Amino acid sequence: ALPIWAAYLNTAQQVLDLLDQATVRTEQGIADLTGSLRVWSSPGFGLNILPSLLARMSALHPRLHVETTVSDAQPNFALGTDVAIFPTTRPLRNSALIMRKIMKWTNVFVASPGYLARNPAPARPSQLADHQLILGGEQAREQIEIALLRKGAPKDKREKIVLRPTATSLDINFVRQCCIFGGGVSFLPAFMAADDLKGGRLKTVLEDYESESFSGNLYVLYRKTKTIAPKVKAFLAFLSP
């Protein structure tokens, strides 16, 4: 019979061998993903950022089928959604899901160079009343009151204004396109307008002001399980900054 210490070392080595095999299988699973991944996203992120992310993921995992839903409706994990991405001003309370912050988002006032060539840019929030306004998403109302604060100013110096848009749409991407074509001034999430600002299709106006009313965080949701599925883990890795 083996001495007790020798039997212990033998058993410990077997455990280490099993752990090594499990690690290899896990790494192979992540490196060569198959099956389907169901992703739900809000329109802002889904139409402006998600496509490039999925293109990079597809290049790394060509055998993984990604089924994407871009919608303003709430994601339904009971129907098979694996991960959901959406902006909100407050965290959701759901013990069955894990909610992880991706980034902070704020809204910016933007207009096309063509529109600003015809209409001088507003210097103060009150001057927005002299402009054509195109608002979308939760701002798509006949009138909406917002509070704007000059960056660096005390919070009691907020300027409250009532916006009366000339056009509205629940589809924030439609609003973005209208703005690009010179339809007026829009109030868009900064991450949605980023590429257009970089490409010169849009310019910021009132950039010295910010609104706490229309800012929040972008979150990713996925099921709370003992182990995260490799396909979900791989997707989360692409979302990491």
CSV table of N, CA, C and O in Angstrom, one decimal, residues 77 82 94-99 221-228:
chain,number,residue,atom,x,y,z
A,77,PHE,N,-36.5,37.4,-22.0
A,77,PHE,CA,-35.5,36.3,-21.8
A,77,PHE,C,-36.2,34.9,-21.7
A,77,PHE,O,-35.6,33.9,-22.0
A,82,ASP,N,-30.5,35.8,-25.0
A,82,ASP,CA,-29.3,35.5,-24.2
A,82,ASP,C,-28.7,36.7,-23.6
A,82,ASP,O,-28.3,36.7,-22.4
A,94,ASN,N,-34.2,42.9,-11.0
A,94,ASN,CA,-34.6,41.6,-11.4
A,94,ASN,C,-33.6,40.6,-10.9
A,94,ASN,O,-32.5,40.5,-11.4
A,95,SER,N,-34.0,39.8,-9.9
A,95,SER,CA,-33.0,38.9,-9.3
A,95,SER,C,-32.6,37.7,-10.2
A,95,SER,O,-31.6,37.1,-9.9
A,96,ALA,N,-33.3,37.5,-11.3
A,96,ALA,CA,-32.9,36.5,-12.2
A,96,ALA,C,-31.9,36.9,-13.3
A,96,ALA,O,-31.4,36.1,-14.1
A,97,LEU,N,-31.6,38.2,-13.3
A,97,LEU,CA,-30.7,38.7,-14.3
A,97,LEU,C,-29.5,39.4,-13.7
A,97,LEU,O,-29.6,40.0,-12.6
A,98,ILE,N,-28.4,39.4,-14.4
A,98,ILE,CA,-27.2,40.2,-14.1
A,98,ILE,C,-27.2,41.5,-15.0
A,98,ILE,O,-27.4,41.4,-16.2
A,99,MET,N,-27.0,42.6,-14.4
A,99,MET,CA,-27.1,43.9,-15.1
A,99,MET,C,-25.7,44.5,-14.9
A,99,MET,O,-25.3,44.9,-13.8
A,221,LEU,N,-27.6,43.0,-20.1
A,221,LEU,CA,-28.3,42.1,-19.2
A,221,LEU,C,-28.1,40.7,-19.7
A,221,LEU,O,-28.1,40.4,-20.9
A,222,TYR,N,-27.9,39.8,-18.8
A,222,TYR,CA,-27.9,38.3,-19.1
A,222,TYR,C,-28.3,37.5,-17.9
A,222,TYR,O,-28.4,38.0,-16.8
A,223,ARG,N,-28.6,36.3,-18.2
A,223,ARG,CA,-29.2,35.4,-17.1
A,223,ARG,C,-28.2,35.2,-16.0
A,223,ARG,O,-27.0,35.0,-16.3
A,224,LYS,N,-28.7,35.1,-14.8
A,224,LYS,CA,-27.8,34.8,-13.7
A,224,LYS,C,-27.8,33.2,-13.5
A,224,LYS,O,-28.8,32.6,-13.2
A,225,THR,N,-26.7,32.7,-13.9
A,225,THR,CA,-26.5,31.2,-13.8
A,225,THR,C,-25.2,30.9,-13.1
A,225,THR,O,-24.3,31.8,-12.9
A,226,LYS,N,-25.0,29.6,-12.7
A,226,LYS,CA,-23.8,29.3,-12.0
A,226,LYS,C,-22.5,29.5,-12.8
A,226,LYS,O,-21.5,29.9,-12.4
A,227,THR,N,-22.7,29.2,-14.1
A,227,THR,CA,-21.6,29.4,-15.1
A,227,THR,C,-22.1,30.2,-16.3
A,227,THR,O,-23.2,29.9,-16.7
A,228,ILE,N,-21.3,31.1,-16.8
A,228,ILE,CA,-21.8,31.9,-18.0
A,228,ILE,C,-21.4,31.1,-19.2
A,228,ILE,O,-20.3,30.6,-19.4
